[in-house]
Tab-separated table of C-alpha atoms in Angstrom:
chain	number	residue	atom	x	y	z
A	312	MET	CA	-11.922	-26.940	16.016
A	313	PRO	CA	-12.082	-29.208	19.079
A	314	SER	CA	-9.143	-31.543	19.563
A	315	THR	CA	-9.596	-35.297	19.473
A	316	GLN	CA	-8.908	-37.057	22.758
A	317	PHE	CA	-5.282	-38.119	22.739
A	318	LYS	CA	-4.086	-38.341	26.316
A	319	PRO	CA	-5.353	-41.174	28.462
A	320	ASP	CA	-5.534	-38.952	31.561
A	321	ASP	CA	-7.734	-36.397	29.745
A	322	SER	CA	-5.310	-33.537	30.483
A	323	TYR	CA	-4.819	-30.895	27.800
A	324	ARG	CA	-2.607	-27.894	27.410
A	325	ASP	CA	-4.449	-24.625	27.879
A	326	SER	CA	-1.597	-22.141	27.370
A	327	LEU	CA	1.024	-21.194	24.810
A	328	SER	CA	4.180	-23.254	24.894
A	329	THR	CA	6.328	-20.114	24.677
A	330	ILE	CA	4.758	-18.391	27.711
A	331	SER	CA	5.623	-19.468	31.256
A	332	ALA	CA	3.166	-19.644	34.160
A	333	ALA	CA	4.545	-16.274	35.291
A	334	GLY	CA	3.764	-14.765	31.876
A	335	GLU	CA	7.396	-14.578	30.749
A	336	ARG	CA	8.786	-15.548	27.342
A	337	VAL	CA	10.111	-19.101	27.148
A	338	TRP	CA	13.047	-19.157	24.742
A	339	LEU	CA	12.944	-22.201	22.488
A	340	TYR	CA	15.927	-24.358	21.618
A	341	PRO	CA	14.609	-26.722	18.915
A	342	LYS	CA	16.844	-29.628	18.030
A	343	GLN	CA	18.255	-29.488	14.505
A	344	PRO	CA	15.858	-31.539	12.343
A	345	GLY	CA	16.837	-34.069	9.739
A	346	GLY	CA	15.228	-36.643	7.509
A	347	ARG	CA	13.649	-37.142	4.118
A	348	LEU	CA	10.998	-34.437	4.437
A	349	TYR	CA	13.517	-31.962	5.837
A	350	ASP	CA	15.753	-32.566	2.821
A	351	TYR	CA	12.803	-31.820	0.532
A	352	ARG	CA	12.131	-28.627	2.497
A	353	LYS	CA	15.753	-27.557	2.157
A	354	TRP	CA	15.783	-27.852	-1.618
A	355	LEU	CA	12.403	-26.164	-1.924
A	356	SER	CA	13.660	-23.354	0.324
A	357	TYR	CA	16.857	-22.916	-1.709
A	358	GLY	CA	14.770	-22.548	-4.855
A	359	PHE	CA	12.428	-20.102	-3.159
A	360	LEU	CA	15.328	-17.995	-1.875
A	361	ALA	CA	16.933	-17.934	-5.318
A	362	VAL	CA	13.680	-16.730	-6.892
A	363	LEU	CA	13.072	-14.214	-4.102
A	364	PHE	CA	16.473	-12.530	-4.336
A	365	ALA	CA	16.644	-12.699	-8.139
A	366	GLY	CA	13.021	-11.589	-8.622
A	367	PRO	CA	13.577	-7.790	-8.662
A	368	TRP	CA	16.306	-8.184	-11.300
A	369	LEU	CA	14.372	-10.484	-13.649
A	370	ARG	CA	12.632	-8.846	-16.596
A	371	ILE	CA	9.722	-9.697	-18.889
A	372	ASN	CA	9.387	-7.381	-21.905
A	373	GLY	CA	11.808	-5.019	-20.203
A	374	LEU	CA	9.674	-4.844	-17.049
A	375	PRO	CA	10.249	-6.414	-13.619
A	376	VAL	CA	8.572	-9.731	-12.910
A	377	LEU	CA	7.057	-8.188	-9.773
A	378	LEU	CA	6.940	-4.569	-8.610
A	379	LEU	CA	4.478	-3.286	-6.011
A	380	ASN	CA	5.147	0.444	-6.047
A	381	LEU	CA	2.577	1.665	-3.529
A	382	PRO	CA	3.831	5.290	-3.388
A	383	ALA	CA	3.488	5.652	-7.173
A	384	ARG	CA	0.337	3.471	-7.271
A	385	ARG	CA	1.897	1.357	-9.990
A	386	PHE	CA	1.986	-2.439	-9.929
A	387	ILE	CA	3.847	-4.718	-12.319
A	388	ILE	CA	2.954	-8.404	-12.218
A	389	PHE	CA	4.635	-10.801	-14.656
A	390	GLY	CA	5.565	-7.938	-16.950
A	391	GLN	CA	2.073	-6.391	-17.022
A	392	ILE	CA	1.556	-2.868	-15.648
A	393	PHE	CA	-1.499	-2.200	-13.505
A	394	TRP	CA	-2.613	1.304	-12.491
A	395	PRO	CA	-5.411	2.522	-10.203
A	396	GLN	CA	-7.653	2.383	-13.279
A	397	ASP	CA	-7.245	-1.407	-13.126
A	398	PHE	CA	-8.573	-1.521	-9.560
A	399	PHE	CA	-11.350	-3.953	-10.459
A	400	VAL	CA	-8.902	-6.395	-12.052
A	401	LEU	CA	-6.594	-6.219	-9.029
A	402	LEU	CA	-9.542	-6.634	-6.663
A	403	LEU	CA	-10.773	-9.693	-8.547
A	404	ALA	CA	-7.247	-11.139	-8.634
A	405	SER	CA	-6.920	-10.617	-4.867
A	406	LEU	CA	-10.305	-12.255	-4.278
A	407	THR	CA	-9.300	-15.205	-6.484
A	408	PHE	CA	-6.045	-15.608	-4.563
A	409	LEU	CA	-7.924	-15.447	-1.253
A	410	VAL	CA	-10.357	-18.176	-2.332
A	411	PHE	CA	-7.401	-20.282	-3.507
A	412	ILE	CA	-5.717	-19.895	-0.095
A	413	ILE	CA	-8.948	-20.879	1.672
A	414	LEU	CA	-9.411	-23.920	-0.569
A	415	PHE	CA	-5.762	-24.952	-0.242
A	416	THR	CA	-5.971	-24.650	3.556
A	417	VAL	CA	-9.238	-26.572	3.773
A	418	VAL	CA	-7.627	-29.459	1.870
A	419	TYR	CA	-3.966	-29.394	2.933
A	420	GLY	CA	-3.992	-27.522	6.234
A	421	ARG	CA	-1.107	-25.166	7.019
A	422	VAL	CA	1.452	-26.755	4.716
A	423	PHE	CA	2.047	-23.280	3.249
A	424	CYS	CA	3.238	-22.041	6.659
A	425	GLY	CA	5.780	-24.793	7.133
A	426	TRP	CA	7.078	-25.130	3.587
A	427	VAL	CA	6.618	-21.888	1.624
A	428	CYS	CA	6.049	-19.001	4.039
A	429	PRO	CA	9.002	-16.540	3.869
A	430	GLN	CA	8.966	-16.181	7.667
A	431	THR	CA	9.502	-19.922	8.133
A	432	ILE	CA	12.033	-20.277	5.335
A	433	PHE	CA	14.226	-17.409	6.522
A	434	LEU	CA	14.012	-18.451	10.179
A	435	GLU	CA	14.518	-22.197	9.766
A	436	MET	CA	16.715	-22.344	6.678
A	437	VAL	CA	18.863	-19.246	7.116
A	438	PHE	CA	18.988	-17.801	10.623
A	439	ARG	CA	18.709	-21.028	12.617
A	440	ARG	CA	21.219	-22.753	10.348
A	441	ILE	CA	23.670	-19.940	11.110
A	442	GLU	CA	22.907	-20.537	14.792
A	443	TYR	CA	23.479	-24.290	14.534
A	444	TRP	CA	26.752	-23.661	12.675
A	445	LEU	CA	28.169	-21.250	15.271
A	446	GLU	CA	26.601	-22.450	18.528
A	447	GLY	CA	25.858	-26.118	17.936
A	448	ASP	CA	22.644	-28.067	18.465
A	449	ALA	CA	20.035	-27.377	21.144
A	450	PRO	CA	22.026	-28.693	24.181
A	451	GLN	CA	25.131	-26.723	23.170
A	452	GLN	CA	23.060	-23.557	22.661
A	453	LYS	CA	21.511	-23.896	26.117
A	454	SER	CA	24.906	-24.420	27.709
A	455	LEU	CA	26.389	-21.439	25.884
A	456	ASP	CA	23.563	-19.120	26.964
A	457	ARG	CA	23.759	-20.181	30.626
A	458	ARG	CA	27.497	-19.877	31.169
A	459	GLU	CA	29.355	-16.709	32.076
A	460	LEU	CA	30.687	-14.453	29.339
A	461	ASP	CA	34.105	-15.552	28.102
A	462	TRP	CA	36.041	-15.186	24.854
A	463	ASP	CA	34.474	-18.257	23.242
A	464	LYS	CA	30.943	-17.056	24.007
A	465	LEU	CA	31.761	-13.487	22.977
A	466	TRP	CA	33.089	-14.273	19.520
A	467	ARG	CA	30.331	-16.795	18.768
A	468	LYS	CA	27.540	-14.419	19.806
A	469	THR	CA	29.141	-11.420	18.095
A	470	THR	CA	29.692	-13.310	14.848
A	471	LYS	CA	26.159	-14.706	14.894
A	472	HIS	CA	24.482	-11.349	15.383
A	473	ALA	CA	26.762	-9.682	12.840
A	474	LEU	CA	25.677	-12.290	10.287
A	475	PHE	CA	22.049	-11.832	11.360
A	476	ALA	CA	22.346	-8.089	10.760
A	477	GLY	CA	24.017	-8.634	7.378
A	478	VAL	CA	21.332	-11.048	6.175
A	479	SER	CA	18.619	-8.692	7.474
A	480	PHE	CA	20.204	-5.857	5.484
A	481	LEU	CA	20.173	-8.024	2.351
A	482	ILE	CA	16.509	-8.941	2.910
A	483	ALA	CA	15.628	-5.271	3.494
A	484	ASN	CA	17.275	-4.235	0.226
A	485	THR	CA	15.426	-6.977	-1.648
A	486	PHE	CA	12.152	-5.956	-0.015
A	487	LEU	CA	12.731	-2.347	-1.055
A	488	ALA	CA	13.563	-3.438	-4.595
A	489	TYR	CA	10.094	-5.007	-4.875
A	490	ILE	CA	8.564	-1.653	-3.867
A	491	ILE	CA	10.666	1.033	-5.570
A	492	GLY	CA	12.461	-1.008	-8.263
A	493	THR	CA	16.105	-1.958	-8.717
A	494	GLU	CA	16.982	1.281	-10.519
A	495	ALA	CA	15.850	3.438	-7.588
A	496	LEU	CA	17.550	1.081	-5.137
A	497	LEU	CA	20.875	1.332	-6.979
A	498	ARG	CA	20.607	5.117	-6.936
A	499	ILE	CA	20.145	5.047	-3.159
A	500	ILE	CA	23.202	2.824	-2.791
A	501	THR	CA	25.518	4.656	-5.207
A	502	ASP	CA	24.517	8.313	-4.795
A	503	ALA	CA	25.573	10.572	-1.964
A	504	PRO	CA	23.731	9.694	1.286
A	505	THR	CA	22.249	13.191	1.530
A	506	ALA	CA	20.510	12.718	-1.815
A	507	HIS	CA	18.298	9.889	-0.559
A	508	LEU	CA	17.703	10.396	3.150
A	509	GLU	CA	14.186	8.958	2.997
A	510	GLY	CA	15.372	5.875	1.121
A	511	LEU	CA	18.228	5.288	3.559
A	512	ALA	CA	15.852	5.725	6.490
A	513	ALA	CA	13.482	3.136	4.986
A	514	MET	CA	16.400	0.774	4.403
A	515	GLY	CA	17.520	1.131	8.016
A	516	LEU	CA	13.986	0.684	9.335
A	517	PHE	CA	13.380	-2.491	7.327
A	518	THR	CA	16.767	-3.889	8.354
A	519	GLY	CA	15.953	-3.284	12.013
A	520	VAL	CA	12.527	-4.882	11.702
A	521	PHE	CA	13.849	-8.009	9.970
A	522	TYR	CA	16.699	-8.322	12.478
A	523	ALA	CA	14.278	-8.028	15.416
A	524	VAL	CA	11.905	-10.590	13.903
A	525	PHE	CA	14.503	-13.259	13.129
A	526	ALA	CA	16.917	-12.664	16.014
A	527	ARG	CA	14.360	-12.264	18.776
A	528	PHE	CA	10.661	-12.366	17.898
A	529	ARG	CA	10.909	-15.556	15.846
A	530	GLU	CA	8.018	-18.035	16.245
A	531	GLN	CA	5.918	-15.374	17.997
A	532	VAL	CA	5.128	-14.001	14.533
A	533	CYS	CA	3.138	-17.155	13.757
A	534	THR	CA	1.118	-17.125	16.986
A	535	ILE	CA	0.702	-13.400	17.680
A	536	VAL	CA	1.051	-11.423	14.420
A	537	CYS	CA	0.114	-13.636	11.480
A	538	PRO	CA	-3.648	-13.498	10.724
A	539	TYR	CA	-3.455	-16.689	8.678
A	540	GLY	CA	-2.409	-18.670	11.748
A	541	ARG	CA	-5.301	-17.209	13.717
A	542	LEU	CA	-7.782	-18.138	10.976
A	543	GLN	CA	-6.783	-21.790	10.784
A	544	GLY	CA	-9.410	-22.765	13.354
A	545	VAL	CA	-12.074	-21.344	11.036
A	546	LEU	CA	-10.629	-22.650	7.770
A	547	LEU	CA	-9.770	-26.197	8.839
A	548	ASP	CA	-12.291	-28.938	9.446
A	549	GLN	CA	-12.214	-32.573	10.519
A	550	ASP	CA	-11.363	-33.689	6.952
A	551	SER	CA	-8.417	-31.311	6.351
A	552	LEU	CA	-4.997	-32.911	5.964
A	553	VAL	CA	-2.743	-31.839	8.838
A	554	VAL	CA	0.340	-33.122	10.616
A	555	ALA	CA	-1.313	-35.435	13.116
A	556	TYR	CA	-0.407	-38.059	15.717
A	557	ASP	CA	-2.138	-41.421	15.273
A	558	TYR	CA	-3.423	-41.919	18.820
A	559	GLN	CA	-5.285	-45.065	17.758
A	560	ARG	CA	-1.937	-46.700	17.150
A	561	GLY	CA	0.241	-44.818	19.637
A	562	GLU	CA	-1.795	-44.949	22.862
A	563	PRO	CA	-1.260	-45.810	25.583
A	564	ARG	CA	2.257	-44.448	25.284
A	565	GLU	CA	5.007	-46.035	27.325
A	566	LYS	CA	8.798	-46.175	27.442
A	567	ARG	CA	10.320	-49.124	25.613
A	568	ARG	CA	12.343	-51.633	27.634
A	569	LYS	CA	14.702	-54.293	26.437
A	570	ASN	CA	13.263	-57.799	25.926
A	571	GLU	CA	9.783	-56.723	27.051
A	572	VAL	CA	6.570	-58.124	25.683
A	573	ARG	CA	4.969	-54.841	24.673
A	574	THR	CA	1.265	-54.336	25.346
A	575	ALA	CA	1.291	-50.513	25.124
A	576	GLY	CA	0.937	-48.446	21.967
A	577	ASP	CA	3.696	-47.735	19.461
A	578	CYS	CA	4.573	-44.346	21.004
A	579	ILE	CA	7.602	-44.907	23.252
A	580	ASP	CA	7.341	-41.403	24.740
A	581	CYS	CA	10.836	-40.409	23.578
A	582	HIS	CA	9.853	-36.718	23.159
A	583	GLN	CA	11.882	-36.421	19.956
A	584	CYS	CA	8.866	-34.888	18.219
A	585	VAL	CA	8.730	-32.207	20.920
A	586	GLN	CA	12.467	-31.496	20.847
A	587	VAL	CA	12.558	-30.733	17.109
A	588	CYS	CA	9.378	-28.619	17.050
A	589	PRO	CA	10.293	-25.005	16.146
A	590	THR	CA	7.233	-23.696	18.011
A	591	GLY	CA	7.685	-25.857	21.117
A	592	ILE	CA	4.459	-27.869	21.018
A	593	ASP	CA	3.742	-31.543	21.579
A	594	ILE	CA	1.995	-32.782	18.438
A	595	ARG	CA	0.419	-35.520	20.570
A	596	ASP	CA	-1.751	-32.913	22.331
A	597	GLY	CA	-4.035	-32.515	19.328
A	598	ALA	CA	-4.136	-32.477	15.557
A	599	THR	CA	-4.888	-28.769	15.242
A	600	GLN	CA	-2.880	-26.524	17.534
A	601	LEU	CA	-2.485	-22.786	17.192
A	602	GLU	CA	1.311	-22.887	16.937
A	603	CYS	CA	1.645	-25.860	14.547
A	604	THR	CA	2.885	-24.766	11.111
A	605	ASN	CA	2.900	-28.273	9.574
A	606	CYS	CA	6.659	-28.069	9.042
A	607	THR	CA	6.844	-31.910	9.317
A	608	ALA	CA	9.988	-31.872	11.522
A	609	CYS	CA	8.134	-34.100	14.008
A	610	ILE	CA	7.318	-36.596	11.239
A	611	ASP	CA	11.000	-37.019	10.373
A	612	ALA	CA	11.951	-37.339	14.050
A	613	CYS	CA	9.257	-39.927	14.770
A	614	ASN	CA	10.017	-41.945	11.630
A	615	SER	CA	13.680	-42.190	12.605
A	616	ILE	CA	12.681	-43.540	16.037
A	617	MET	CA	10.239	-46.012	14.518
A	618	ASP	CA	13.066	-47.305	12.323
A	619	LEU	CA	15.289	-47.787	15.396
A	620	VAL	CA	12.674	-49.810	17.278
A	621	ASN	CA	11.558	-51.798	14.207
A	622	LEU	CA	8.065	-50.348	14.058
A	623	PRO	CA	6.255	-49.019	10.957
A	624	GLN	CA	6.703	-45.372	10.074
A	625	GLY	CA	3.745	-42.999	10.056
A	626	LEU	CA	2.877	-42.746	13.745
A	627	ILE	CA	2.973	-38.997	13.031
A	628	ARG	CA	1.943	-38.248	9.471
A	629	HIS	CA	-0.209	-36.146	7.176
A	630	ALA	CA	-3.766	-37.209	7.915
A	631	SER	CA	-7.166	-35.807	8.791
A	632	VAL	CA	-8.795	-36.022	12.212
A	633	ASN	CA	-11.610	-38.126	10.748
A	634	GLY	CA	-9.083	-40.256	8.891
A	635	ILE	CA	-7.277	-41.193	12.095
A	636	ALA	CA	-10.480	-41.690	14.054
A	637	THR	CA	-12.140	-43.936	11.455
A	638	GLY	CA	-9.160	-45.270	9.490
A	639	THR	CA	-10.554	-43.920	6.219
A	640	LYS	CA	-8.655	-42.147	3.460
A	641	PHE	CA	-8.973	-38.523	2.385
A	642	ARG	CA	-12.166	-37.631	0.526
A	643	LEU	CA	-13.508	-34.562	-1.253
A	644	THR	CA	-16.202	-32.941	0.864
A	645	GLY	CA	-19.069	-30.738	-0.290
A	646	ARG	CA	-17.213	-27.728	1.118
A	647	VAL	CA	-14.177	-28.477	-1.045
A	648	LYS	CA	-16.317	-28.960	-4.151
A	649	ALA	CA	-18.200	-25.698	-3.559
A	650	LEU	CA	-14.988	-23.720	-3.048
A	651	SER	CA	-13.513	-25.330	-6.158
A	652	GLY	CA	-16.538	-24.208	-8.164
A	653	VAL	CA	-16.269	-20.635	-6.876
A	654	LEU	CA	-12.547	-20.594	-7.636
A	655	GLY	CA	-13.168	-21.882	-11.155
A	656	VAL	CA	-15.718	-19.142	-11.870
A	657	LEU	CA	-13.393	-16.448	-10.530
A	658	LEU	CA	-10.512	-17.749	-12.639
A	659	VAL	CA	-12.627	-17.721	-15.804
A	660	VAL	CA	-13.769	-14.143	-15.173
A	661	LEU	CA	-10.227	-13.015	-14.271
A	662	VAL	CA	-8.717	-14.579	-17.391
A	663	GLY	CA	-11.438	-12.958	-19.500
A	664	LEU	CA	-10.726	-9.525	-18.004
A	665	LEU	CA	-6.986	-9.896	-18.517
A	666	ALA	CA	-7.432	-11.077	-22.097
A	667	SER	CA	-9.719	-8.148	-22.953
A	668	ARG	CA	-7.619	-5.564	-21.101
A	669	ALA	CA	-6.368	-2.826	-23.433
A	670	ASN	CA	-2.730	-1.687	-23.403
A	671	VAL	CA	-3.857	1.954	-23.432
A	672	ALA	CA	-6.611	3.467	-21.307
A	673	ALA	CA	-8.358	6.574	-22.636
A	674	THR	CA	-10.600	9.018	-20.798
A	675	VAL	CA	-12.472	11.658	-22.829
A	676	LEU	CA	-14.484	14.445	-21.198
A	677	ARG	CA	-16.157	17.485	-22.690
A	678	THR	CA	-14.304	20.679	-21.786
A	679	PRO	CA	-16.207	22.298	-18.896
A	680	GLY	CA	-18.124	25.478	-19.723
A	681	GLN	CA	-18.004	24.944	-23.496
A	682	LEU	CA	-21.166	24.659	-25.612
A	683	PHE	CA	-21.409	23.232	-29.113
A	684	GLN	CA	-20.446	25.406	-32.054
A	685	LYS	CA	-21.852	25.624	-35.591
A	686	THR	CA	-19.421	25.853	-38.490
A	687	ASP	CA	-19.887	27.737	-41.752
A	688	HIS	CA	-20.352	24.499	-43.689
A	689	GLY	CA	-23.199	23.216	-41.495
A	690	THR	CA	-21.394	20.867	-39.094
A	691	ILE	CA	-21.404	20.874	-35.292
A	692	THR	CA	-18.273	20.787	-33.120
A	693	ASN	CA	-17.628	19.999	-29.451
A	694	LEU	CA	-14.384	20.616	-27.529
A	695	TYR	CA	-12.943	17.699	-25.499
A	696	ASN	CA	-10.083	16.920	-23.161
A	697	ILE	CA	-8.436	13.510	-23.495
A	698	SER	CA	-6.168	11.687	-21.049
A	699	LEU	CA	-4.265	8.571	-22.180
A	700	LEU	CA	-2.455	6.065	-19.960
A	701	ASN	CA	0.144	3.640	-21.320
A	702	LYS	CA	0.145	0.234	-19.586
A	703	THR	CA	3.121	-1.087	-21.545
A	704	ASN	CA	6.842	-0.472	-21.776
A	705	GLN	CA	6.750	0.824	-25.363
A	706	PRO	CA	5.815	4.310	-26.648
A	707	TYR	CA	2.868	4.856	-28.985
A	708	PRO	CA	2.325	7.536	-31.667
A	709	LEU	CA	-1.438	8.098	-31.560
A	710	THR	CA	-4.198	9.362	-33.818
A	711	LEU	CA	-7.876	9.813	-32.960
A	712	ARG	CA	-10.875	8.955	-35.129
A	713	VAL	CA	-14.656	9.095	-34.729
A	714	LEU	CA	-15.930	5.524	-34.976
A	715	GLU	CA	-19.596	6.311	-34.447
A	716	PRO	CA	-21.662	8.040	-35.824
A	717	ALA	CA	-20.338	7.962	-39.355
A	718	GLY	CA	-19.059	11.083	-41.030
A	719	GLY	CA	-17.312	12.628	-38.046
A	720	HIS	CA	-13.683	13.610	-37.748
A	721	ILE	CA	-11.285	14.962	-35.093
A	722	ALA	CA	-8.933	17.961	-35.106
A	723	LEU	CA	-6.286	18.194	-32.385
A	724	VAL	CA	-5.654	21.593	-30.818
A	725	GLY	CA	-2.074	22.830	-30.684
A	726	THR	CA	-0.421	19.698	-32.100
A	727	ASP	CA	-0.399	17.488	-35.172
A	728	GLY	CA	-0.317	14.233	-33.178
A	729	LEU	CA	-0.175	12.701	-29.720
A	730	GLN	CA	2.880	10.857	-28.409
A	731	LEU	CA	2.264	8.452	-25.531
A	732	PRO	CA	5.515	7.584	-23.670
A	733	ALA	CA	6.250	4.148	-22.262
A	734	GLN	CA	4.579	3.647	-18.854
A	735	GLY	CA	3.445	7.260	-19.116
A	736	ILE	CA	0.489	9.563	-19.403
A	737	THR	CA	-0.292	12.159	-22.041
A	738	GLU	CA	-3.118	14.654	-22.358
A	739	GLY	CA	-4.572	16.645	-25.234
A	740	VAL	CA	-7.410	18.815	-26.427
A	741	PHE	CA	-9.398	18.227	-29.626
A	742	PHE	CA	-12.482	19.250	-31.550
A	743	ALA	CA	-14.899	16.507	-32.596
A	744	GLU	CA	-16.929	17.506	-35.663
A	745	LEU	CA	-20.134	15.814	-36.780
A	746	PRO	CA	-22.517	16.560	-39.682
A	747	ARG	CA	-25.910	17.857	-38.615
A	748	SER	CA	-27.540	14.822	-40.187
A	749	ALA	CA	-25.684	12.473	-37.777
A	750	LEU	CA	-27.284	14.092	-34.733
A	751	HIS	CA	-30.558	12.510	-33.665
A	752	THR	CA	-30.738	13.911	-30.126
A	753	THR	CA	-29.355	16.920	-28.302
A	754	ASN	CA	-27.142	14.581	-26.270
A	755	GLN	CA	-25.743	12.175	-28.850
A	756	LYS	CA	-23.475	9.239	-27.977
A	757	ILE	CA	-20.129	9.380	-29.775
A	758	ARG	CA	-17.539	6.606	-29.949
A	759	ILE	CA	-13.884	7.572	-30.375
A	760	GLY	CA	-11.108	5.198	-31.413
A	761	VAL	CA	-7.452	5.555	-30.490
A	762	PHE	CA	-5.145	4.291	-33.256
A	763	SER	CA	-1.412	3.691	-33.432
A	764	GLN	CA	0.172	3.134	-36.833
A	765	GLY	CA	-3.208	2.261	-38.268
A	766	HIS	CA	-4.178	-0.260	-35.560
A	767	LEU	CA	-7.045	0.336	-33.141
A	768	ILE	CA	-5.628	-0.065	-29.627
A	769	THR	CA	-8.554	1.172	-27.529
A	770	GLU	CA	-11.831	3.046	-27.777
A	771	THR	CA	-14.028	5.105	-25.488
A	772	GLU	CA	-17.461	6.715	-25.456
A	773	THR	CA	-18.652	10.188	-24.489
A	774	LYS	CA	-21.549	12.568	-25.182
A	775	PHE	CA	-21.838	15.085	-28.012
A	776	LEU	CA	-24.058	18.149	-27.565
A	777	GLY	CA	-26.014	19.510	-30.495
A	778	PRO	CA	-28.878	21.860	-31.269
A	779	SER	CA	-32.440	20.828	-30.547
A	780	GLN	CA	-34.133	18.953	-33.324
């Protein structure tokens, strides 16, 4: 999206703020932010961190709140188990979530990145706060990095990176718990190391990755790795709410002098908004910049300066490009309404699928190579294989019945009944028997019900072969 003209000299940045002219990494030293919005972010982040670390241990109906076990192809979401057989439901849920993200971004910009994204929360509210605690604010950090190694620098740097490694290890364990479950994680921790070499290797790999990201890579994740940041230019439009500088009010910018009669704009060119930016940009260069995560640190910094010079707050604020240019308020566009309609339809379909989803999935297939058989009392039998999948955390004793056509019955082979374990799979073989009068074609449809303690829990259809009429 093209930037609105902000600078009076028509000069614009055409390079990343973290890359020098020589192509080298520019290390950022953002000033520690503060203010009303930052306080809100802190409390939101504390709640998010509490939920994140407690999530693998929370249970609904004896199942984790969230488990994404890719190796076992088993997913648990809010206590509901999803298997590969539920691929369509998961696909629709993913599509619904994607449309929600697009709609949310179109309306509110990248507020997710600055306020909810785990990368931002861990970096700004955990790792950088450790850094501020041990090394001081931005000027002290710069001074510490530039001076020769001495005891004070050694213990501060060593302590910081030891804490970074410890927090990364904790994050890695939590991440693993969401994949393999807390029970498997505890076994890796408590058993002999040789019993879980793969698990320990994964734990070490994840710890190293998280340490590298938060100790060194940092804001580069948002500009180089994250696809969401790259897509913002496509998702946002001139009516999206973003963190924006009001150039109509702020320009021309000029330093403030004592007892002057001010004819310039309200921006006093103090650079406080630049100093607190965690990605090193100048918000005054444009409303939509690649690196901007809408963290609102610049809003707090600018508001504090406006208070000091007795000017109204809001020189930097949440606003749309059109809103600043025309002075109008936010409005719902046709794009927003269309996306809202699509999202509503997807939600209705998804809720309907979830509500009609059976706790047990049954697959019945005729045994390969077997033809129908005639019995002495004039009925016809077919041999079937059945596979049953339990999507709950409770076992089921099962019986099978012919629901359609009438008059049929089922005889299990080798067992008196089927037992379906919790979160498990069971298989069986059975004869389906139908009276000759119930067969109207040589390839008759048959409907089989799966019952547990007299209650129908699922049903399935298959074909029944019979003699020609």
